[in-house]
CSV table of C-alpha atoms in Angstrom, one decimal:
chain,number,residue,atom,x,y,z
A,1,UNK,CA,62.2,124.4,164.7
A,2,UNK,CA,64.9,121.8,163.7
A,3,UNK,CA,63.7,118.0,162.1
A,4,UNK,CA,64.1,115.1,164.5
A,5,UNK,CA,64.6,111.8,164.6
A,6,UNK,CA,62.9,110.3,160.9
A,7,UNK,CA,62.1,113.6,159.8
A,8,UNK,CA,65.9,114.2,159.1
A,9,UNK,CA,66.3,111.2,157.5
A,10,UNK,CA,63.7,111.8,155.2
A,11,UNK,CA,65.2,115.3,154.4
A,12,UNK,CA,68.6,113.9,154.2
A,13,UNK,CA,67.9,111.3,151.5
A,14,UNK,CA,69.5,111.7,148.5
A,15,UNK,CA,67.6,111.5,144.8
A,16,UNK,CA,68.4,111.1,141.0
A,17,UNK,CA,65.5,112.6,139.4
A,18,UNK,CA,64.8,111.5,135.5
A,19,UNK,CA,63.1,115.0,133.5
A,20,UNK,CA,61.7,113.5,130.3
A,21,UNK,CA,60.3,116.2,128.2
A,22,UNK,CA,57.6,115.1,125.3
A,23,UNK,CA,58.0,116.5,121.7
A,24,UNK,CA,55.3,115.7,119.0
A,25,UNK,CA,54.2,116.5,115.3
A,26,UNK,CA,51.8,115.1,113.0
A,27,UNK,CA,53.2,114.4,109.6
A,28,UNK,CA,51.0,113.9,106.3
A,29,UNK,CA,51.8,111.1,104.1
A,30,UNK,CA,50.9,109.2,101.3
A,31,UNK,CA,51.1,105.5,101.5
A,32,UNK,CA,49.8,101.8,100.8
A,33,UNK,CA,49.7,100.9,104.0
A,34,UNK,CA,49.8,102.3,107.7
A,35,UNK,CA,53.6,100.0,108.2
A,36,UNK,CA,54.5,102.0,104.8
A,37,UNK,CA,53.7,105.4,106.3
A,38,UNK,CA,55.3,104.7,109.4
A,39,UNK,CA,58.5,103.7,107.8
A,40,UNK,CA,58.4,106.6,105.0
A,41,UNK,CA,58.3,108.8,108.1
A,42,UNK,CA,60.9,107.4,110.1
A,43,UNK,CA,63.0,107.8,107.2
A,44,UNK,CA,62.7,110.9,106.8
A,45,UNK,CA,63.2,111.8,110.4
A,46,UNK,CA,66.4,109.7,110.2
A,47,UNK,CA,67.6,111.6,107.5
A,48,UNK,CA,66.7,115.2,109.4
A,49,UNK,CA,63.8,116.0,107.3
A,50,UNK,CA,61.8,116.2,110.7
A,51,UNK,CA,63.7,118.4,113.2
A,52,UNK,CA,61.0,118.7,116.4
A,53,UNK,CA,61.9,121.9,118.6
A,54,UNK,CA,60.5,123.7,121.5
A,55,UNK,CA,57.1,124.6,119.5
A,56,UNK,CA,56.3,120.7,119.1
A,57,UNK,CA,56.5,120.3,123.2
A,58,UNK,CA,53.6,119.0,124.8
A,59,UNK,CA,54.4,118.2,127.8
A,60,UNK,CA,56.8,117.1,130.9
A,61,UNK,CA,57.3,114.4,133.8
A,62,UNK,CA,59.6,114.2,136.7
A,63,UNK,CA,60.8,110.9,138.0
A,64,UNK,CA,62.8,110.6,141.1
A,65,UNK,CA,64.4,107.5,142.9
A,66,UNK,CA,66.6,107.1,145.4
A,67,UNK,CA,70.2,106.6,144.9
């Protein structure tokens, strides 16, 4: 049994398919505000103090389009 007609075309189609993968961590702070936390943290995960890895995955999702 061989595809036909659109049924080939729809098998031939070509696709560019986007994989982003979803790393998180919670990080304790102390701060005077919720802006100040924020930024303490993003400067210290500027500077490397926050390396996330394969333990802080939580999940995937596949995104494809035609090209």
């Amino acid at each position: 049994y061989g595809l036909v007609g659109s049924e080939m075309c729809i098998r031939d189609r070509k696709y560019r398919v986007t994989i982003t993968e979803t790393l998180k961590r919670t990080v304790d702070v102390t701060a005077e505000s919720k802006e100040a936390a924020e930024q303490i943290v993003g400067d210290e995960w500027y500077s490397g103090k926050h390396i996330l890895t394969a333990d802080d995955f939580i999940g995937v999702e596949f995104e494809a389009n035609t090209i």
